[in-house]
PDB file of C-alpha atoms in Angstrom:
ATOM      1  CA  UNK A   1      59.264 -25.310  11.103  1.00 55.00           C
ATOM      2  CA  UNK A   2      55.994 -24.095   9.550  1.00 60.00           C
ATOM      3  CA  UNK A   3      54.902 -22.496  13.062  1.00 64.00           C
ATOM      4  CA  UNK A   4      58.276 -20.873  13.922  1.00 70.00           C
ATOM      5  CA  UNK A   5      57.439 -19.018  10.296  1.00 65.00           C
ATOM      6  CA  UNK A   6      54.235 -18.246  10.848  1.00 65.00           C
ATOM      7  CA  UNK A   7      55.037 -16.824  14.660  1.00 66.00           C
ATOM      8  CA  UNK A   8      57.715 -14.583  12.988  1.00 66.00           C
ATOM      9  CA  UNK A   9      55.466 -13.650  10.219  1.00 62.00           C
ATOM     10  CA  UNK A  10      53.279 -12.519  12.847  1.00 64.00           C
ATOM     11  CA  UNK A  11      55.529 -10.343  14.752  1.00 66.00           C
ATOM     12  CA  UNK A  12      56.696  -8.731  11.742  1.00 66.00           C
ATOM     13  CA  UNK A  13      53.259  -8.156  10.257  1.00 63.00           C
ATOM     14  CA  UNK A  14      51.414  -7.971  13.369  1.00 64.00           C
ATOM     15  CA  UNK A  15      47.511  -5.912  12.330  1.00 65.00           C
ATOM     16  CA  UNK A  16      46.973  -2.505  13.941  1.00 68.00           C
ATOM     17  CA  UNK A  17      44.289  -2.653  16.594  1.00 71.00           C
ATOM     18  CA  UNK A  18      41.093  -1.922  15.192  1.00 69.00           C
ATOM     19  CA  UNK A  19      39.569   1.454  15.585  1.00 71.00           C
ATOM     20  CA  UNK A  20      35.663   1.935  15.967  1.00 70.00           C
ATOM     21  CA  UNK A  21      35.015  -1.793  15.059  1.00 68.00           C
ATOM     22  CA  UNK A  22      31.605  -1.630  16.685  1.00 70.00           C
ATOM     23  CA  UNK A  23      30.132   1.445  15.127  1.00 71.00           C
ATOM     24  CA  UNK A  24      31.283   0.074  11.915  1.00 66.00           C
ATOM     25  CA  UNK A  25      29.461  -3.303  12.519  1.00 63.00           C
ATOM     26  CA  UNK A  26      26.505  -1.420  13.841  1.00 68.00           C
ATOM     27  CA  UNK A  27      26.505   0.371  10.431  1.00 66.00           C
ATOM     28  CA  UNK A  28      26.143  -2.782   8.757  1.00 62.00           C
ATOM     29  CA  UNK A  29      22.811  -3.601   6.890  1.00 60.00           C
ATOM     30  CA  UNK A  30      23.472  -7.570   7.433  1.00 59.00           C
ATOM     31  CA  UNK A  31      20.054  -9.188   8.927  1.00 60.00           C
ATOM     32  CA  UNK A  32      21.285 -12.213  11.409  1.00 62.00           C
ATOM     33  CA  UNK A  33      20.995 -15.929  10.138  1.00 62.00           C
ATOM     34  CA  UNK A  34      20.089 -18.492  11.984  1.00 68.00           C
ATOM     35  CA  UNK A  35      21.571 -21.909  12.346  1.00 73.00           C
ATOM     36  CA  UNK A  36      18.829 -23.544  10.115  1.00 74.00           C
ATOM     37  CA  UNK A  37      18.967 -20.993   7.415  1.00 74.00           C
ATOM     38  CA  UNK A  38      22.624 -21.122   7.233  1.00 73.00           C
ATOM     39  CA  UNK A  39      22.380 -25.070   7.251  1.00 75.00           C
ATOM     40  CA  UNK A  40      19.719 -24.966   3.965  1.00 77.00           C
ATOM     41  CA  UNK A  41      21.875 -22.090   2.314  1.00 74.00           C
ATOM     42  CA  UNK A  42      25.552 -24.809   2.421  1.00 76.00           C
ATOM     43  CA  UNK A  43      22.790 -27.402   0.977  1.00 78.00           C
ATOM     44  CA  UNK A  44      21.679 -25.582  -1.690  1.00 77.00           C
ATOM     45  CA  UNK A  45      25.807 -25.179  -2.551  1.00 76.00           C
ATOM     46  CA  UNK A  46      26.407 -28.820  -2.964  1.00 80.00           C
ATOM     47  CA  UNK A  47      26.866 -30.045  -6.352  1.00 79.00           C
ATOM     48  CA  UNK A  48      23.430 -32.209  -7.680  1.00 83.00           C
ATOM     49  CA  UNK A  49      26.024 -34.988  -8.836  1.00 81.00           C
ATOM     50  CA  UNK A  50      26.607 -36.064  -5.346  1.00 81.00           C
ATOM     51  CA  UNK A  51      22.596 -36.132  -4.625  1.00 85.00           C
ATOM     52  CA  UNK A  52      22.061 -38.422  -8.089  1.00 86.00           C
ATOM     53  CA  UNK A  53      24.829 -40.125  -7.255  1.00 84.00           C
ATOM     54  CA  UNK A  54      23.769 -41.499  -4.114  1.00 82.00           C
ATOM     55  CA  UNK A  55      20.191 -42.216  -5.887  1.00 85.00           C
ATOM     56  CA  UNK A  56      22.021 -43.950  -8.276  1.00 86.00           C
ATOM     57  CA  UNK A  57      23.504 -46.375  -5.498  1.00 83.00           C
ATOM     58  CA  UNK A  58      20.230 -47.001  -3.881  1.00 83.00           C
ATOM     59  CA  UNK A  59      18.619 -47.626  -7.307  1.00 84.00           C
ATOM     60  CA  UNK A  60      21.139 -50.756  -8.320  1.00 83.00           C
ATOM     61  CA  UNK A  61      21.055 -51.774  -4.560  1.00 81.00           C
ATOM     62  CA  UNK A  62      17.149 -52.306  -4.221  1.00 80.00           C
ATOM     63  CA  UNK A  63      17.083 -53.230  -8.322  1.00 83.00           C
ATOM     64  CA  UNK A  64      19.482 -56.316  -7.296  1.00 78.00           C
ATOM     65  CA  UNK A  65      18.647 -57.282  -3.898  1.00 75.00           C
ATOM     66  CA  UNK A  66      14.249 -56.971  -4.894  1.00 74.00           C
ATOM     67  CA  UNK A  67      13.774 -57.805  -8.146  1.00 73.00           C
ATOM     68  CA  UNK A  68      17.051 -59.664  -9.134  1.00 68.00           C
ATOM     69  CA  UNK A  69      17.534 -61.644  -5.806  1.00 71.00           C
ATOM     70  CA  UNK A  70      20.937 -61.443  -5.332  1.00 77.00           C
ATOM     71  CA  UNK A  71      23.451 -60.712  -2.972  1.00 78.00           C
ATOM     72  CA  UNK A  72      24.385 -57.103  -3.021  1.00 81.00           C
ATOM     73  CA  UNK A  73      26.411 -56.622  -0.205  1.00 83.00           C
ATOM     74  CA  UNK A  74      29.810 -56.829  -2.257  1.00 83.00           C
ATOM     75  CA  UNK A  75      28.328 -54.568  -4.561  1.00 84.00           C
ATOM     76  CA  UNK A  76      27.009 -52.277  -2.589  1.00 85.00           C
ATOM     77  CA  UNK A  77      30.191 -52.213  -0.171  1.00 87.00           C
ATOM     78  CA  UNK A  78      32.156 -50.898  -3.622  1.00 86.00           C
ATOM     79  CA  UNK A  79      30.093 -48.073  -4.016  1.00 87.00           C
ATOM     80  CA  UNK A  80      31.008 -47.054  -0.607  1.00 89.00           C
ATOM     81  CA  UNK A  81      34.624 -45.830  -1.030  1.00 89.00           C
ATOM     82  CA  UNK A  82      32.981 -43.631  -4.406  1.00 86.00           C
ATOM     83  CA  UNK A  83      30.033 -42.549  -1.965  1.00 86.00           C
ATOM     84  CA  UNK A  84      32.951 -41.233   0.479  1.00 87.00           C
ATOM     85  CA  UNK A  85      34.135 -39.142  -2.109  1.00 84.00           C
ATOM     86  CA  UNK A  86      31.945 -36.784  -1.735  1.00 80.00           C
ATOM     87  CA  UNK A  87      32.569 -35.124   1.735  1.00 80.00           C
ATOM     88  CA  UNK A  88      36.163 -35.237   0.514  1.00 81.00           C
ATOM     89  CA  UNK A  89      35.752 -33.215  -2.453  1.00 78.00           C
ATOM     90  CA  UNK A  90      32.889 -31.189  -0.503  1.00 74.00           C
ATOM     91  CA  UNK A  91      35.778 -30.456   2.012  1.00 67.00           C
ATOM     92  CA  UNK A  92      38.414 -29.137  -0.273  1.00 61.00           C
ATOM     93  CA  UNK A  93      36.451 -27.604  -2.849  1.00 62.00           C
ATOM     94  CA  UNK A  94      37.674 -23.966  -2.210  1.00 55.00           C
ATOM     95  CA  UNK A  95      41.057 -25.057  -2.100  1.00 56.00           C
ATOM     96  CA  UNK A  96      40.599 -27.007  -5.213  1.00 55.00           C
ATOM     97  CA  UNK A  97      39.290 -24.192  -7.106  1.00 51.00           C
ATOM     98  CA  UNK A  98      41.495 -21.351  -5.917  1.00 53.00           C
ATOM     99  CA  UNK A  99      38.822 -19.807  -3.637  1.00 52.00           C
ATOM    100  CA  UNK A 100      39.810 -20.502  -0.202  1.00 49.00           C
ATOM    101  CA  UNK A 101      41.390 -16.877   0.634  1.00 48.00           C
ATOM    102  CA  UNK A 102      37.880 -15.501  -0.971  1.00 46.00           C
ATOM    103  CA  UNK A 103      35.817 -17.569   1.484  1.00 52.00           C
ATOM    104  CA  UNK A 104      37.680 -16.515   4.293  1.00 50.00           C
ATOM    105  CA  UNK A 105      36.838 -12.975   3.948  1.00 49.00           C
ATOM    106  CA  UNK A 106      32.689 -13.998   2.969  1.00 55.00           C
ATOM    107  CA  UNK A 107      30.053 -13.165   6.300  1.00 59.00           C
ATOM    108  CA  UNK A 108      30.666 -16.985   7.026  1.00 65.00           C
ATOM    109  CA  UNK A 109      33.951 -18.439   8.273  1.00 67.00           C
ATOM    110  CA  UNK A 110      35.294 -20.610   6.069  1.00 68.00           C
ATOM    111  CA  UNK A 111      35.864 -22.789   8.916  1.00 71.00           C
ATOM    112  CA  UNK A 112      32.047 -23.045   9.462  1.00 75.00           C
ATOM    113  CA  UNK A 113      31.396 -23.873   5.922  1.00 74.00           C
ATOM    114  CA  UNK A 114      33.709 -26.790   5.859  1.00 76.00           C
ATOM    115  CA  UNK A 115      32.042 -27.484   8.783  1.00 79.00           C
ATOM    116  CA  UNK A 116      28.228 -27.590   7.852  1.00 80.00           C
ATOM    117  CA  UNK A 117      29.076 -29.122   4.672  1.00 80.00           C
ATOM    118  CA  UNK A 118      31.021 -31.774   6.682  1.00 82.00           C
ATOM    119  CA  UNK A 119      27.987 -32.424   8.431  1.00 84.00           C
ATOM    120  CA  UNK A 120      25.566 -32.650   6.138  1.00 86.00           C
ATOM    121  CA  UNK A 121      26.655 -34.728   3.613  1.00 86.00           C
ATOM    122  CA  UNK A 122      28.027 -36.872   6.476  1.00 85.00           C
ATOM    123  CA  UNK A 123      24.189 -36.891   8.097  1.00 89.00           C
ATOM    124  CA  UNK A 124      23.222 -37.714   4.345  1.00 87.00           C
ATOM    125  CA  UNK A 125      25.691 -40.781   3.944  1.00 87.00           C
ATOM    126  CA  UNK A 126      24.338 -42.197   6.755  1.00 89.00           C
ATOM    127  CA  UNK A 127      20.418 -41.922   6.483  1.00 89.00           C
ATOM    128  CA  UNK A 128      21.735 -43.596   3.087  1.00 88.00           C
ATOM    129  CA  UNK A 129      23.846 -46.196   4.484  1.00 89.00           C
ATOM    130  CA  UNK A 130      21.208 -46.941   7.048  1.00 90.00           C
ATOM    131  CA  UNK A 131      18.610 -47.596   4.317  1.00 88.00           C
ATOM    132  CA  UNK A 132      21.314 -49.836   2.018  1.00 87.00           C
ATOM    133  CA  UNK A 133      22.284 -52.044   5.046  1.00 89.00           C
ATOM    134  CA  UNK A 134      18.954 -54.231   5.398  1.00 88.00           C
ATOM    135  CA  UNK A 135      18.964 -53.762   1.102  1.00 86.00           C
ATOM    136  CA  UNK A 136      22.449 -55.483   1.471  1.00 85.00           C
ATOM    137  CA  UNK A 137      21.672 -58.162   4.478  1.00 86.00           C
ATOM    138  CA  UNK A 138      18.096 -59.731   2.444  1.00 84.00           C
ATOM    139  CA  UNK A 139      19.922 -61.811   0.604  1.00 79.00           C
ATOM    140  CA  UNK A 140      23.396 -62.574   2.233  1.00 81.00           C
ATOM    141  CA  UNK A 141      24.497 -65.184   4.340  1.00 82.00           C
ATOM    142  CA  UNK A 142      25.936 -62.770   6.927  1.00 85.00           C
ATOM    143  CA  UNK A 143      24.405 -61.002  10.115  1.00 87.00           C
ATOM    144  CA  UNK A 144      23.153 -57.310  10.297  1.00 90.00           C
ATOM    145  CA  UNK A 145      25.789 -56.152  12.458  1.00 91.00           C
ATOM    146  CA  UNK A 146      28.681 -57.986   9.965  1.00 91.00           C
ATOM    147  CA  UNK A 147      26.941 -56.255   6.785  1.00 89.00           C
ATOM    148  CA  UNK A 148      27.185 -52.762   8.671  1.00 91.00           C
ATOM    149  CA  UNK A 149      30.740 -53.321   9.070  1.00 93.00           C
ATOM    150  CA  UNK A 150      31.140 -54.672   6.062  1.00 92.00           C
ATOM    151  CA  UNK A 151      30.083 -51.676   4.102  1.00 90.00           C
ATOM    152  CA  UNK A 152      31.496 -48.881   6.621  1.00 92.00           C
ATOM    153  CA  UNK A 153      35.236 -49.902   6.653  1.00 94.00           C
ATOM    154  CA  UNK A 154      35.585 -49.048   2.917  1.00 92.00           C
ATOM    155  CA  UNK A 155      33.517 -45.919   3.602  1.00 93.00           C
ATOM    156  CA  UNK A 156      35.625 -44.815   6.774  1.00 94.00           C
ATOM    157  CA  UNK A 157      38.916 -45.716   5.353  1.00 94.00           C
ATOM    158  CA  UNK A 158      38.099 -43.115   1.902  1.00 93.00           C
ATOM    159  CA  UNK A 159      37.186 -40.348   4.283  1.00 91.00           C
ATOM    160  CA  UNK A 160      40.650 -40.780   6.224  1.00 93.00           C
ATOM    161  CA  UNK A 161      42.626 -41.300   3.557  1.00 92.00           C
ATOM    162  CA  UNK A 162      40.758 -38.549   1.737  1.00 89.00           C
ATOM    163  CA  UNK A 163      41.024 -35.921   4.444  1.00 87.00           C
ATOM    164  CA  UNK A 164      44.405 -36.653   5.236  1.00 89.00           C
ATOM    165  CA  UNK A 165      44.827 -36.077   1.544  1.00 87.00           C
ATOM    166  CA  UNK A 166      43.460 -32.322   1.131  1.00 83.00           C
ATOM    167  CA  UNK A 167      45.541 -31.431   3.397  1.00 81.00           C
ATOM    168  CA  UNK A 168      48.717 -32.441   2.297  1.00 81.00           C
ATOM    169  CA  UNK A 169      48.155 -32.017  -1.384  1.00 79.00           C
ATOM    170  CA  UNK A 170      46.901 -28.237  -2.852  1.00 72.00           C
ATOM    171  CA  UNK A 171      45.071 -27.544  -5.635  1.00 68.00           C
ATOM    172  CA  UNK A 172      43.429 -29.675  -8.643  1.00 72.00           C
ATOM    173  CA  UNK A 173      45.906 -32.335  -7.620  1.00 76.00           C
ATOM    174  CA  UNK A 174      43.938 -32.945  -4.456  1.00 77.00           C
ATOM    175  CA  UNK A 175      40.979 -33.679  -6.168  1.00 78.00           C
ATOM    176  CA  UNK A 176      42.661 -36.554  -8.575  1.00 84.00           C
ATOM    177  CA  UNK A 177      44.250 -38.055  -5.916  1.00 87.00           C
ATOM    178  CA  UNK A 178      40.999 -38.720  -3.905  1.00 85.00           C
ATOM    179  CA  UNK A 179      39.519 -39.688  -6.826  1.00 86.00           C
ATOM    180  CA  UNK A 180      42.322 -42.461  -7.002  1.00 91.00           C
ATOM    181  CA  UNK A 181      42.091 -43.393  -3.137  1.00 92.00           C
ATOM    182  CA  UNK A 182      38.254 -44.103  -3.756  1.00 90.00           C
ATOM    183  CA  UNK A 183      38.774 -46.119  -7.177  1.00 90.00           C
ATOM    184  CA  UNK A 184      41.512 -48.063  -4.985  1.00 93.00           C
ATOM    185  CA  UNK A 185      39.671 -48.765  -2.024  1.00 92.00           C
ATOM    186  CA  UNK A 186      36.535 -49.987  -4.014  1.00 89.00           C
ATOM    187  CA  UNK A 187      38.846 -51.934  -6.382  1.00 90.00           C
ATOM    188  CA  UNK A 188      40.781 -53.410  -3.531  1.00 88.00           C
ATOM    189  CA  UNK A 189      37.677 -54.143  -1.615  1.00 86.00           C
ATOM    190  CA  UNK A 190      36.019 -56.975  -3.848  1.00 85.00           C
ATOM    191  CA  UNK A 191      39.978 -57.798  -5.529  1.00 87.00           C
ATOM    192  CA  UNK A 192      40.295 -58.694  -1.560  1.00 84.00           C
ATOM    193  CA  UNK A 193      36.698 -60.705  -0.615  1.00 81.00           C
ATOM    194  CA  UNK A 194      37.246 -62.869  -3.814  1.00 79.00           C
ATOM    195  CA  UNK A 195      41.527 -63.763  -3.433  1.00 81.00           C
ATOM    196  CA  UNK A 196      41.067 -63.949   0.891  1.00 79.00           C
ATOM    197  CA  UNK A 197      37.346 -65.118   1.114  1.00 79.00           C
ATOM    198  CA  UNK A 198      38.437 -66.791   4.454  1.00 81.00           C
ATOM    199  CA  UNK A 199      39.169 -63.208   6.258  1.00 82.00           C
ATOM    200  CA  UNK A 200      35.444 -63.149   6.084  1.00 81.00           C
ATOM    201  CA  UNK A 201      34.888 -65.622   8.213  1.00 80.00           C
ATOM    202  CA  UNK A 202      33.160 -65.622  11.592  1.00 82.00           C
ATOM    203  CA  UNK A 203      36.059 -66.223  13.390  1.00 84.00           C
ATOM    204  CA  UNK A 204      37.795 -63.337  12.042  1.00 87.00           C
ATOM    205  CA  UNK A 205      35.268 -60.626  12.807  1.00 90.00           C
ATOM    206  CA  UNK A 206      36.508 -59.518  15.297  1.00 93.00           C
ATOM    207  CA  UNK A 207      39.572 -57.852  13.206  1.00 92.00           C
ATOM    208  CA  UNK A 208      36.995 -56.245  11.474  1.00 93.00           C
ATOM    209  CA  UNK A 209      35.566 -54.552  14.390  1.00 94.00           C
ATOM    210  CA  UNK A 210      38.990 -53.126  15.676  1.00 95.00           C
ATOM    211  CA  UNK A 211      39.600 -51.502  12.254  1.00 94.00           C
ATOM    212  CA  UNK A 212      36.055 -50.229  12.430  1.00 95.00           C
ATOM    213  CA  UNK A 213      36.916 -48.819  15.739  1.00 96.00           C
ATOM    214  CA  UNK A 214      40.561 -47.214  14.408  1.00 96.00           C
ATOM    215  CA  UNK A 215      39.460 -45.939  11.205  1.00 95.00           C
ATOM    216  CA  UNK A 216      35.962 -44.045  12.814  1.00 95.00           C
ATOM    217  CA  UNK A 217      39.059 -42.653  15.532  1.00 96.00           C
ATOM    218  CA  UNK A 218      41.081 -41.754  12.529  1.00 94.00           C
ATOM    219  CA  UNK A 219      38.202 -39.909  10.562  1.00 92.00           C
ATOM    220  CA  UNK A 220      37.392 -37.790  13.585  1.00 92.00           C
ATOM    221  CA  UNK A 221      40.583 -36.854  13.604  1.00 92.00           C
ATOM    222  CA  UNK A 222      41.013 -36.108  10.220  1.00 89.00           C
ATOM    223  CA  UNK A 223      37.652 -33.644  10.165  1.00 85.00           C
ATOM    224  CA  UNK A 224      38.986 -32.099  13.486  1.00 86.00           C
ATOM    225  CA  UNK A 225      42.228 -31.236  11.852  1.00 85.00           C
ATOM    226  CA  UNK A 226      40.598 -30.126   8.493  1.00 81.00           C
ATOM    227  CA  UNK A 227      37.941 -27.839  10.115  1.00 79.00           C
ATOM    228  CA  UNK A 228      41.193 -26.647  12.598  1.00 79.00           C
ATOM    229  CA  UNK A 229      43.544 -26.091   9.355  1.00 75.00           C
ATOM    230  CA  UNK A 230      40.694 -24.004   7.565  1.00 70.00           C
ATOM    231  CA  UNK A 231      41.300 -20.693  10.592  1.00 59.00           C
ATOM    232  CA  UNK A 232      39.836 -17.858   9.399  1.00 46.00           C
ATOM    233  CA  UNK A 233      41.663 -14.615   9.143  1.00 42.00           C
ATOM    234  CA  UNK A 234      42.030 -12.115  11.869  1.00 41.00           C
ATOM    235  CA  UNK A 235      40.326  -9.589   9.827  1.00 41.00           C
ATOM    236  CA  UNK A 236      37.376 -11.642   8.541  1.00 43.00           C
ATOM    237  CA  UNK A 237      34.337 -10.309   9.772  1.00 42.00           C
TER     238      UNK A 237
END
């Protein structure tokens, strides 16, 4: 329904063809940027929370698993869903905040803003995940590779629940309702290890691996059809 709208919204508002689009962007005193300049300028953007935030997870994990000797993989696999907040909220900020229709008219797309910022917190995650998984295996009874997947299901299910989120939801309202998925999720995730302890088992790892598999399918998905929702307008420069 929304596309037959939006084809007849077209025909009836269709845009003049430009006229002397060139010359005008000739005119234009706008020196190029490259990819790496772009890149540092979206970094620069992201809110400091999410950078202490993530410090703050590493900080508990290596206090608890060094000094404290325990297991921190439970722990550590709770922060996860709250650590996945953050491309989620990264993704819909503009929306959240009224500024989307702004941003589409700035020298960047929109699209490749959601895009960088996709990216680089979702680099950032995993340098950080990457560090907190042999943190979280010193002191468990489980492999490496069971640890990993451990601690990225919770992640990977936020994100896709998350995404899928933004999109259907507008506004502030987004924002709270992420916020809920990754308070769930992390609730659910140690309510669940402590009431069906024998789900962890060996035996049953390989369940764990197929929802691995689905859920990094489904958040692929998800950040396809969030950077694909995000089209920039036909008269954004």
């Amino acid at each position: 329904m929304n596309k037959r709208i939006k084809k007849v919204l077209q025909t009836c508002f269709e845009a003049p063809t430009p006229q002397k689009k060139k010359d005008f962007l000739n005119r234009m005193q706008t020196p190029p940027a490259s990819c790496l300049e772009f890149v540092c300028v979206q970094i620069a953007y992201i809110r400091k929370w999410i950078w202490v935030f993530s410090a703050l997870v590493f900080g508990i994990a290596l206090i608890g698993a060094e000094y404290l000797e325990k297991d921190m993989l439970w722990c550590i696999s709770a922060f996860m869903p709250l650590l996945a907040l953050s491309i989620i909220t990264e993704s819909g900020r503009s929306e959240c905040y009224g500024m989307a229709e702004f941003e589409l008219t700035t020298r960047f797309s929109l699209k490749n803003v959601v895009l960088a910022r996709l990216g680089i917190l979702g680099f950032a995650n995993l340098v950080l995940i990457c560090v907190l998984v042999p943190v979280a295996y010193q002191n468990s009874s489980t492999s490496i590779l069971q640890t990993s997947i451990y601690m990225l299901c919770p992640y990977l299910l936020t994100v896709f629940l998350g995404l899928w989120a933004t999109r259907k939801v507008r506004g502030r309202g987004a924002a709270y309702l992420c916020a809920g998925i990754a308070l769930a999720v992390s609730f659910g995730n140690i309510t669940f290890y402590h009431s069906f302890w024998t789900f962890y088992a060996r035996h049953n790892f390989v369940w764990w691996v197929a929802a691995f598999v689905l859920l990094a399918a489904g958040t692929a998905n998800q950040c396809l059809k969030t950077i694909k929702q995000t089209e920039e307008l036909a008269w954004n420069l």
